[in-house]
Amino acid sequence: MTNRILEQTPFLVLAALCLGTALLTDRFLSPVNIGNVMLQASVMAVVAMGMTFVIISGGFDISVGSTVAAAGCTAAAVMLEWGTGAGALAGIAVGCLVGALNGLLVTKLDLNPFIATLGTMVVVRGFTLLLTGGRPITGEEGLPDDFILYGRDRFVGVPWLTWTPILLFVGLWWVLHMSSYGKRLFATGGNREAAYLAGINTDRVRASAYIWCGAMAGVAGVMLAARLQSGQPTSGEFYELMAIAAAVVGGASLYGGEGRLEKTIAGVLIIVVLGNALNLMNVDSYWQRIAIGTVIVAAAAADRWRRGRGN
Amino acid sequence: MASSPALEARDLQKAFGRTQALRGVSLRLWAGQAHGLVGENGAGKSSLLKIITGIYRADSGEILLHGELFAPRGPMAARQAGIALVPQELQVVRGMSVADNVLLGRWPARAGTVRPRALLAEASQALARLGLEIDPRRRMSSLSFAEAQAVVLARELAAGQARILILDEPTASLERAEVDRLFSLLERMRGQGVAVLFVSHRLDEIRVLCDEVTVLRDGSVVAHHARGGFDEAELARDMTGREMGALHAASGRPAGPTTISLPAPGGAVRAHAGRVTGLAGLLGAGTGPLLRRGFSPPGKSIAAGIGYVPSERGRALIPTLSVRDNIVLPHLDAMTAALGRFDARAADASVAELIRRLDVRPPDPSLPARALSGGNQQKIIFARWLMGKFHTLLLDEPTHGIDVAAKRAVLGLVDEFARKGGAVVFASAELHELLALADEIVAMRDGAIQANMTRGPDFTEARLRGALGG
């Protein structure tokens, strides 16, 4: 019984956080603020969902922040020449490419995921700054109108930028928790040798997780470009840390083999709402970092404690 | 014999959630005597050891150490009180020297600087006390398992002037000669007045070594015998609570065609439909790698109808995945519906039948595999290959480290598989298992095939031992 309640910790924490904030400040539930929270959570949610795939596979990807910037700049640049659709696809393709590179480094060269993606993180950021000259990409008359609308408009009261992770969530949740591929991913992360001995091509599975992650970082890059109405070569910093933190706060195991997509979303919302709450209560932004860091450590500690109890 | 026991446990109780691990266990260890502790997996042996060594605290009951009440606050306290534990998985620092490991954390130092000469001298002394001839300057990683175990023994005894020595399954990874060496070491300890608590699945060892034996079942002491007052069959009956018949005798299985041939220097190991081919070899004889090579790459072998059970469950089981998912893992392609959907209903249906047939406990396919005992985990690994059309099984020490009842169950499964026309190669260091089950036995030493014997008048342990050089 207690275990079943502990399983729901991320949702309970999120509910308590929302309730507490709503009681402390009436501005929290105002439509404007809720819209803000959703917008802030949207880009992060997409990155964190991709990260969840890699973490479940037993890996780690710290290159996603750089990928977000590279994808956003690529999307903006291509869009100015060939239109919105081509630009968005190009941005996502860049993400897939970086993901494939990470996958190859981790499986074929058997590099430690931390080191391999640290390398791509720096290299991808370097290329982005080099090709843009460090300047934002906006074009002389700005990015195409439909793209700007995507970053600004709403559909049935919800921003398009928020619809994106909602739709992706449905598809990714199915892949992760309902498909045979999902089983292979969990098996590979839970015990790679055992998965291999059960006939699973573990290299392919692991590499695919990095491609999912890169693709999601690509989508997030396009979304961010729409929100900022430009491709920003310095954007996306710390996204990798926030995404990993969200997955961990949501209960994913950094040892691999464990995680739930809906809990990662709860983790994203916990981090965003916490920041928002402190903002509304006029807490110094430096304190916000301290608070979020504390939550991450607390989540990891709670996970250890739960595991220790379980056995 | 001293007036009070070196250690006495009285009516220990311990529960984990709803599971009652110990239901009032009492135990006495006497100085200079060896006490055997046996029981099936999950009988409460580990819980008892962990309470005595201060890792857990009992819910009720008490422990007396040399007649005085003893409630260790943690493993360090128990160690300082003279209780030493040699766990199944050795805790050593492989990158350091033997001397460093013998005095781990207690290196002789002056002003924060380790004194290398004193370190070597003290370590040598500790090793000599056990009559060990291991150079203390060697790197720990260069030692064999048996040597490393001896070093841990020396460390544990040196650390707290141990009066009580607990060994958890110390012989599970040892060759026969090494077991003999360990036993003479323990004999020496007993001569020095140390009380030994010896936990083992190998009942013949208990009979040879121990002055008395306590049998645990479902958290209670169900039997207690003094030396000479028990035999292996009796212990097995005490442990399982039922009469065990003889091992499955191989007979009446007609030989079919060869399904797979594993080449090795000196010949080849062949599996025949309807037959069990025993593969005998001591640790390091090369039987494990031979089987592993026969299952390569796994994906292709599985498609060709060959299954493989590695010697360590940890290499085959995915602890985070459910029992059901662990079983269907090699069959995912067959369990995949349109759009790549995992067909959970088909998986549930095929797994339910297997769980019933193999008597997996608890019979809940949604539990994570890590929640099950070792014997039941082994059944899950077997269940994988009993599903679908597998004609050949390569089994590497499939009864290693599981209790008597689970062992019988596994041997029964192997026999049944062969009777239904399957081919089995069964590697084991336990020769009586092979002699009882196999139709032919191939003996290996140093990676090469030494002998090949078929069932007949010459099918004896003596001849097998000769071939193995053990």
PDB file of N, CA, C and O in Angstrom, chain B residues 262-318:
ATOM      1  N   LEU B 262      29.610 -28.415 -30.664  1.00  0.00           N
ATOM      2  CA  LEU B 262      30.482 -27.339 -30.189  1.00  0.00           C
ATOM      3  C   LEU B 262      31.920 -27.831 -30.237  1.00  0.00           C
ATOM      4  O   LEU B 262      32.331 -28.646 -29.413  1.00  0.00           O
ATOM      5  N   PRO B 263      32.702 -27.366 -31.207  1.00  0.00           N
ATOM      6  CA  PRO B 263      34.069 -27.867 -31.320  1.00  0.00           C
ATOM      7  C   PRO B 263      34.978 -27.303 -30.231  1.00  0.00           C
ATOM      8  O   PRO B 263      34.858 -26.134 -29.850  1.00  0.00           O
ATOM      9  N   ALA B 264      35.853 -28.158 -29.731  1.00  0.00           N
ATOM     10  CA  ALA B 264      36.842 -27.732 -28.738  1.00  0.00           C
ATOM     11  C   ALA B 264      38.087 -28.572 -28.993  1.00  0.00           C
ATOM     12  O   ALA B 264      37.987 -29.640 -29.604  1.00  0.00           O
ATOM     13  N   PRO B 265      39.270 -28.129 -28.541  1.00  0.00           N
ATOM     14  CA  PRO B 265      40.480 -28.939 -28.717  1.00  0.00           C
ATOM     15  C   PRO B 265      40.229 -30.339 -28.155  1.00  0.00           C
ATOM     16  O   PRO B 265      39.727 -30.487 -27.055  1.00  0.00           O
ATOM     17  N   GLY B 266      40.532 -31.350 -28.963  1.00  0.00           N
ATOM     18  CA  GLY B 266      40.344 -32.723 -28.501  1.00  0.00           C
ATOM     19  C   GLY B 266      39.022 -33.325 -28.908  1.00  0.00           C
ATOM     20  O   GLY B 266      38.707 -34.429 -28.502  1.00  0.00           O
ATOM     21  N   GLY B 267      38.220 -32.616 -29.686  1.00  0.00           N
ATOM     22  CA  GLY B 267      36.953 -33.197 -30.129  1.00  0.00           C
ATOM     23  C   GLY B 267      35.848 -32.172 -30.221  1.00  0.00           C
ATOM     24  O   GLY B 267      36.093 -31.014 -30.551  1.00  0.00           O
ATOM     25  N   ALA B 268      34.643 -32.615 -29.904  1.00  0.00           N
ATOM     26  CA  ALA B 268      33.499 -31.708 -29.958  1.00  0.00           C
ATOM     27  C   ALA B 268      32.444 -32.190 -28.973  1.00  0.00           C
ATOM     28  O   ALA B 268      32.366 -33.387 -28.681  1.00  0.00           O
ATOM     29  N   VAL B 269      31.687 -31.230 -28.445  1.00  0.00           N
ATOM     30  CA  VAL B 269      30.565 -31.573 -27.566  1.00  0.00           C
ATOM     31  C   VAL B 269      29.313 -31.535 -28.429  1.00  0.00           C
ATOM     32  O   VAL B 269      29.036 -30.524 -29.068  1.00  0.00           O
ATOM     33  N   ARG B 270      28.573 -32.649 -28.459  1.00  0.00           N
ATOM     34  CA  ARG B 270      27.399 -32.707 -29.328  1.00  0.00           C
ATOM     35  C   ARG B 270      26.131 -32.841 -28.516  1.00  0.00           C
ATOM     36  O   ARG B 270      26.088 -33.562 -27.531  1.00  0.00           O
ATOM     37  N   ALA B 271      25.116 -32.120 -28.971  1.00  0.00           N
ATOM     38  CA  ALA B 271      23.797 -32.260 -28.362  1.00  0.00           C
ATOM     39  C   ALA B 271      22.948 -33.116 -29.292  1.00  0.00           C
ATOM     40  O   ALA B 271      22.946 -32.896 -30.500  1.00  0.00           O
ATOM     41  N   HIS B 272      22.235 -34.087 -28.699  1.00  0.00           N
ATOM     42  CA  HIS B 272      21.365 -34.957 -29.506  1.00  0.00           C
ATOM     43  C   HIS B 272      19.930 -34.767 -29.064  1.00  0.00           C
ATOM     44  O   HIS B 272      19.661 -34.645 -27.865  1.00  0.00           O
ATOM     45  N   ALA B 273      19.031 -34.791 -30.021  1.00  0.00           N
ATOM     46  CA  ALA B 273      17.612 -34.688 -29.707  1.00  0.00           C
ATOM     47  C   ALA B 273      17.235 -35.812 -28.739  1.00  0.00           C
ATOM     48  O   ALA B 273      17.636 -36.954 -28.916  1.00  0.00           O
ATOM     49  N   GLY B 274      16.498 -35.453 -27.689  1.00  0.00           N
ATOM     50  CA  GLY B 274      16.052 -36.460 -26.732  1.00  0.00           C
ATOM     51  C   GLY B 274      17.109 -36.895 -25.742  1.00  0.00           C
ATOM     52  O   GLY B 274      16.923 -37.849 -24.999  1.00  0.00           O
ATOM     53  N   ARG B 275      18.222 -36.189 -25.710  1.00  0.00           N
ATOM     54  CA  ARG B 275      19.329 -36.605 -24.851  1.00  0.00           C
ATOM     55  C   ARG B 275      19.861 -35.448 -24.021  1.00  0.00           C
ATOM     56  O   ARG B 275      19.769 -34.298 -24.424  1.00  0.00           O
ATOM     57  N   VAL B 276      20.481 -35.798 -22.882  1.00  0.00           N
ATOM     58  CA  VAL B 276      21.188 -34.799 -22.087  1.00  0.00           C
ATOM     59  C   VAL B 276      22.674 -35.113 -22.175  1.00  0.00           C
ATOM     60  O   VAL B 276      23.100 -36.211 -21.825  1.00  0.00           O
ATOM     61  N   THR B 277      23.439 -34.160 -22.683  1.00  0.00           N
ATOM     62  CA  THR B 277      24.888 -34.302 -22.712  1.00  0.00           C
ATOM     63  C   THR B 277      25.460 -33.535 -21.528  1.00  0.00           C
ATOM     64  O   THR B 277      25.292 -32.320 -21.436  1.00  0.00           O
ATOM     65  N   GLY B 278      26.089 -34.256 -20.614  1.00  0.00           N
ATOM     66  CA  GLY B 278      26.699 -33.594 -19.460  1.00  0.00           C
ATOM     67  C   GLY B 278      28.043 -33.025 -19.844  1.00  0.00           C
ATOM     68  O   GLY B 278      28.761 -33.599 -20.670  1.00  0.00           O
ATOM     69  N   LEU B 279      28.381 -31.886 -19.273  1.00  0.00           N
ATOM     70  CA  LEU B 279      29.668 -31.271 -19.553  1.00  0.00           C
ATOM     71  C   LEU B 279      30.325 -31.035 -18.201  1.00  0.00           C
ATOM     72  O   LEU B 279      29.906 -30.175 -17.443  1.00  0.00           O
ATOM     73  N   ALA B 280      31.332 -31.848 -17.892  1.00  0.00           N
ATOM     74  CA  ALA B 280      31.955 -31.783 -16.577  1.00  0.00           C
ATOM     75  C   ALA B 280      33.258 -31.011 -16.655  1.00  0.00           C
ATOM     76  O   ALA B 280      34.018 -31.163 -17.600  1.00  0.00           O
ATOM     77  N   GLY B 281      33.473 -30.163 -15.674  1.00  0.00           N
ATOM     78  CA  GLY B 281      34.727 -29.435 -15.619  1.00  0.00           C
ATOM     79  C   GLY B 281      34.772 -28.623 -14.344  1.00  0.00           C
ATOM     80  O   GLY B 281      33.741 -28.143 -13.888  1.00  0.00           O
ATOM     81  N   LEU B 282      35.949 -28.485 -13.765  1.00  0.00           N
ATOM     82  CA  LEU B 282      36.077 -27.654 -12.580  1.00  0.00           C
ATOM     83  C   LEU B 282      36.125 -26.202 -13.018  1.00  0.00           C
ATOM     84  O   LEU B 282      36.175 -25.893 -14.214  1.00  0.00           O
ATOM     85  N   LEU B 283      36.106 -25.322 -12.036  1.00  0.00           N
ATOM     86  CA  LEU B 283      36.155 -23.898 -12.334  1.00  0.00           C
ATOM     87  C   LEU B 283      37.354 -23.601 -13.245  1.00  0.00           C
ATOM     88  O   LEU B 283      38.453 -24.050 -12.993  1.00  0.00           O
ATOM     89  N   GLY B 284      37.119 -22.884 -14.324  1.00  0.00           N
ATOM     90  CA  GLY B 284      38.215 -22.522 -15.211  1.00  0.00           C
ATOM     91  C   GLY B 284      38.561 -23.591 -16.226  1.00  0.00           C
ATOM     92  O   GLY B 284      39.536 -23.467 -16.958  1.00  0.00           O
ATOM     93  N   ALA B 285      37.749 -24.653 -16.297  1.00  0.00           N
ATOM     94  CA  ALA B 285      38.038 -25.720 -17.256  1.00  0.00           C
ATOM     95  C   ALA B 285      37.626 -25.335 -18.667  1.00  0.00           C
ATOM     96  O   ALA B 285      37.999 -25.994 -19.627  1.00  0.00           O
ATOM     97  N   GLY B 286      36.835 -24.272 -18.784  1.00  0.00           N
ATOM     98  CA  GLY B 286      36.470 -23.803 -20.119  1.00  0.00           C
ATOM     99  C   GLY B 286      35.100 -24.259 -20.574  1.00  0.00           C
ATOM    100  O   GLY B 286      34.740 -24.050 -21.734  1.00  0.00           O
ATOM    101  N   THR B 287      34.316 -24.869 -19.692  1.00  0.00           N
ATOM    102  CA  THR B 287      32.987 -25.312 -20.111  1.00  0.00           C
ATOM    103  C   THR B 287      32.072 -24.118 -20.374  1.00  0.00           C
ATOM    104  O   THR B 287      31.319 -24.107 -21.356  1.00  0.00           O
ATOM    105  N   GLY B 288      32.161 -23.106 -19.504  1.00  0.00           N
ATOM    106  CA  GLY B 288      31.305 -21.921 -19.663  1.00  0.00           C
ATOM    107  C   GLY B 288      31.542 -21.219 -20.999  1.00  0.00           C
ATOM    108  O   GLY B 288      30.611 -21.011 -21.771  1.00  0.00           O
ATOM    109  N   PRO B 289      32.804 -20.837 -21.295  1.00  0.00           N
ATOM    110  CA  PRO B 289      33.076 -20.169 -22.571  1.00  0.00           C
ATOM    111  C   PRO B 289      32.663 -21.011 -23.776  1.00  0.00           C
ATOM    112  O   PRO B 289      32.208 -20.471 -24.780  1.00  0.00           O
ATOM    113  N   LEU B 290      32.792 -22.348 -23.669  1.00  0.00           N
ATOM    114  CA  LEU B 290      32.422 -23.217 -24.789  1.00  0.00           C
ATOM    115  C   LEU B 290      30.924 -23.080 -25.085  1.00  0.00           C
ATOM    116  O   LEU B 290      30.520 -22.913 -26.240  1.00  0.00           O
ATOM    117  N   LEU B 291      30.118 -23.118 -24.028  1.00  0.00           N
ATOM    118  CA  LEU B 291      28.671 -22.989 -24.215  1.00  0.00           C
ATOM    119  C   LEU B 291      28.335 -21.606 -24.760  1.00  0.00           C
ATOM    120  O   LEU B 291      27.491 -21.448 -25.639  1.00  0.00           O
ATOM    121  N   ARG B 292      28.998 -20.600 -24.210  1.00  0.00           N
ATOM    122  CA  ARG B 292      28.720 -19.229 -24.644  1.00  0.00           C
ATOM    123  C   ARG B 292      29.039 -19.063 -26.129  1.00  0.00           C
ATOM    124  O   ARG B 292      28.308 -18.384 -26.851  1.00  0.00           O
ATOM    125  N   ARG B 293      30.130 -19.702 -26.589  1.00  0.00           N
ATOM    126  CA  ARG B 293      30.477 -19.620 -28.012  1.00  0.00           C
ATOM    127  C   ARG B 293      29.424 -20.309 -28.868  1.00  0.00           C
ATOM    128  O   ARG B 293      29.185 -19.926 -30.006  1.00  0.00           O
ATOM    129  N   GLY B 294      28.780 -21.328 -28.301  1.00  0.00           N
ATOM    130  CA  GLY B 294      27.742 -22.035 -29.035  1.00  0.00           C
ATOM    131  C   GLY B 294      26.469 -21.220 -29.190  1.00  0.00           C
ATOM    132  O   GLY B 294      25.568 -21.597 -29.921  1.00  0.00           O
ATOM    133  N   PHE B 295      26.404 -20.101 -28.477  1.00  0.00           N
ATOM    134  CA  PHE B 295      25.193 -19.258 -28.494  1.00  0.00           C
ATOM    135  C   PHE B 295      25.594 -17.884 -29.008  1.00  0.00           C
ATOM    136  O   PHE B 295      25.497 -16.877 -28.317  1.00  0.00           O
ATOM    137  N   SER B 296      26.093 -17.848 -30.246  1.00  0.00           N
ATOM    138  CA  SER B 296      26.636 -16.587 -30.722  1.00  0.00           C
ATOM    139  C   SER B 296      26.409 -16.429 -32.229  1.00  0.00           C
ATOM    140  O   SER B 296      26.705 -17.356 -32.987  1.00  0.00           O
ATOM    141  N   PRO B 297      25.868 -15.282 -32.667  1.00  0.00           N
ATOM    142  CA  PRO B 297      25.300 -14.237 -31.798  1.00  0.00           C
ATOM    143  C   PRO B 297      23.935 -14.676 -31.284  1.00  0.00           C
ATOM    144  O   PRO B 297      23.263 -15.459 -31.954  1.00  0.00           O
ATOM    145  N   PRO B 298      23.544 -14.190 -30.136  1.00  0.00           N
ATOM    146  CA  PRO B 298      22.318 -14.682 -29.498  1.00  0.00           C
ATOM    147  C   PRO B 298      21.091 -14.580 -30.398  1.00  0.00           C
ATOM    148  O   PRO B 298      20.289 -15.517 -30.450  1.00  0.00           O
ATOM    149  N   GLY B 299      20.961 -13.460 -31.108  1.00  0.00           N
ATOM    150  CA  GLY B 299      19.775 -13.280 -31.941  1.00  0.00           C
ATOM    151  C   GLY B 299      19.610 -14.410 -32.950  1.00  0.00           C
ATOM    152  O   GLY B 299      18.526 -14.969 -33.108  1.00  0.00           O
ATOM    153  N   LYS B 300      20.706 -14.790 -33.601  1.00  0.00           N
ATOM    154  CA  LYS B 300      20.636 -15.843 -34.623  1.00  0.00           C
ATOM    155  C   LYS B 300      20.374 -17.199 -33.982  1.00  0.00           C
ATOM    156  O   LYS B 300      19.616 -18.010 -34.510  1.00  0.00           O
ATOM    157  N   SER B 301      21.053 -17.458 -32.848  1.00  0.00           N
ATOM    158  CA  SER B 301      20.865 -18.738 -32.179  1.00  0.00           C
ATOM    159  C   SER B 301      19.414 -18.921 -31.759  1.00  0.00           C
ATOM    160  O   SER B 301      18.844 -19.999 -31.901  1.00  0.00           O
ATOM    161  N   ILE B 302      18.820 -17.857 -31.217  1.00  0.00           N
ATOM    162  CA  ILE B 302      17.436 -17.931 -30.779  1.00  0.00           C
ATOM    163  C   ILE B 302      16.528 -18.236 -31.971  1.00  0.00           C
ATOM    164  O   ILE B 302      15.658 -19.102 -31.894  1.00  0.00           O
ATOM    165  N   ALA B 303      16.784 -17.545 -33.083  1.00  0.00           N
ATOM    166  CA  ALA B 303      15.979 -17.787 -34.286  1.00  0.00           C
ATOM    167  C   ALA B 303      16.138 -19.228 -34.747  1.00  0.00           C
ATOM    168  O   ALA B 303      15.211 -19.824 -35.306  1.00  0.00           O
ATOM    169  N   ALA B 304      17.312 -19.827 -34.486  1.00  0.00           N
ATOM    170  CA  ALA B 304      17.560 -21.199 -34.921  1.00  0.00           C
ATOM    171  C   ALA B 304      17.036 -22.215 -33.913  1.00  0.00           C
ATOM    172  O   ALA B 304      17.198 -23.416 -34.105  1.00  0.00           O
ATOM    173  N   GLY B 305      16.437 -21.734 -32.801  1.00  0.00           N
ATOM    174  CA  GLY B 305      15.840 -22.664 -31.842  1.00  0.00           C
ATOM    175  C   GLY B 305      16.766 -23.117 -30.733  1.00  0.00           C
ATOM    176  O   GLY B 305      16.575 -24.170 -30.143  1.00  0.00           O
ATOM    177  N   ILE B 306      17.793 -22.303 -30.445  1.00  0.00           N
ATOM    178  CA  ILE B 306      18.734 -22.659 -29.379  1.00  0.00           C
ATOM    179  C   ILE B 306      18.582 -21.686 -28.225  1.00  0.00           C
ATOM    180  O   ILE B 306      18.535 -20.467 -28.424  1.00  0.00           O
ATOM    181  N   GLY B 307      18.462 -22.211 -27.009  1.00  0.00           N
ATOM    182  CA  GLY B 307      18.355 -21.377 -25.821  1.00  0.00           C
ATOM    183  C   GLY B 307      19.585 -21.530 -24.947  1.00  0.00           C
ATOM    184  O   GLY B 307      20.309 -22.529 -25.039  1.00  0.00           O
ATOM    185  N   TYR B 308      19.833 -20.535 -24.090  1.00  0.00           N
ATOM    186  CA  TYR B 308      21.068 -20.530 -23.295  1.00  0.00           C
ATOM    187  C   TYR B 308      20.780 -19.988 -21.899  1.00  0.00           C
ATOM    188  O   TYR B 308      20.124 -18.961 -21.738  1.00  0.00           O
ATOM    189  N   VAL B 309      21.257 -20.685 -20.894  1.00  0.00           N
ATOM    190  CA  VAL B 309      21.144 -20.198 -19.513  1.00  0.00           C
ATOM    191  C   VAL B 309      22.558 -20.017 -18.978  1.00  0.00           C
ATOM    192  O   VAL B 309      23.288 -20.989 -18.809  1.00  0.00           O
ATOM    193  N   PRO B 310      22.977 -18.761 -18.735  1.00  0.00           N
ATOM    194  CA  PRO B 310      24.340 -18.533 -18.258  1.00  0.00           C
ATOM    195  C   PRO B 310      24.489 -18.931 -16.791  1.00  0.00           C
ATOM    196  O   PRO B 310      23.495 -19.125 -16.090  1.00  0.00           O
ATOM    197  N   SER B 311      25.754 -19.041 -16.352  1.00  0.00           N
ATOM    198  CA  SER B 311      25.989 -19.563 -15.004  1.00  0.00           C
ATOM    199  C   SER B 311      25.561 -18.583 -13.920  1.00  0.00           C
ATOM    200  O   SER B 311      25.269 -18.989 -12.813  1.00  0.00           O
ATOM    201  N   GLU B 312      25.541 -17.302 -14.240  1.00  0.00           N
ATOM    202  CA  GLU B 312      25.099 -16.363 -13.210  1.00  0.00           C
ATOM    203  C   GLU B 312      23.755 -15.779 -13.617  1.00  0.00           C
ATOM    204  O   GLU B 312      23.598 -15.295 -14.727  1.00  0.00           O
ATOM    205  N   ARG B 313      22.803 -15.829 -12.688  1.00  0.00           N
ATOM    206  CA  ARG B 313      21.475 -15.299 -12.983  1.00  0.00           C
ATOM    207  C   ARG B 313      21.548 -13.827 -13.350  1.00  0.00           C
ATOM    208  O   ARG B 313      20.790 -13.345 -14.175  1.00  0.00           O
ATOM    209  N   GLY B 314      22.497 -13.100 -12.709  1.00  0.00           N
ATOM    210  CA  GLY B 314      22.619 -11.673 -12.958  1.00  0.00           C
ATOM    211  C   GLY B 314      22.904 -11.351 -14.417  1.00  0.00           C
ATOM    212  O   GLY B 314      22.685 -10.237 -14.862  1.00  0.00           O
ATOM    213  N   ARG B 315      23.401 -12.344 -15.163  1.00  0.00           N
ATOM    214  CA  ARG B 315      23.709 -12.091 -16.568  1.00  0.00           C
ATOM    215  C   ARG B 315      22.512 -12.367 -17.458  1.00  0.00           C
ATOM    216  O   ARG B 315      22.542 -12.064 -18.642  1.00  0.00           O
ATOM    217  N   ALA B 316      21.471 -12.967 -16.908  1.00  0.00           N
ATOM    218  CA  ALA B 316      20.331 -13.330 -17.744  1.00  0.00           C
ATOM    219  C   ALA B 316      19.061 -12.581 -17.364  1.00  0.00           C
ATOM    220  O   ALA B 316      18.160 -12.430 -18.170  1.00  0.00           O
ATOM    221  N   LEU B 317      18.990 -12.129 -16.131  1.00  0.00           N
ATOM    222  CA  LEU B 317      17.741 -11.555 -15.636  1.00  0.00           C
ATOM    223  C   LEU B 317      17.781 -10.035 -15.710  1.00  0.00           C
ATOM    224  O   LEU B 317      18.820  -9.430 -15.517  1.00  0.00           O
ATOM    225  N   ILE B 318      16.626  -9.435 -15.999  1.00  0.00           N
ATOM    226  CA  ILE B 318      16.545  -7.983 -15.972  1.00  0.00           C
ATOM    227  C   ILE B 318      15.736  -7.604 -14.746  1.00  0.00           C
ATOM    228  O   ILE B 318      14.510  -7.737 -14.740  1.00  0.00           O
TER     229      ILE B 318
END
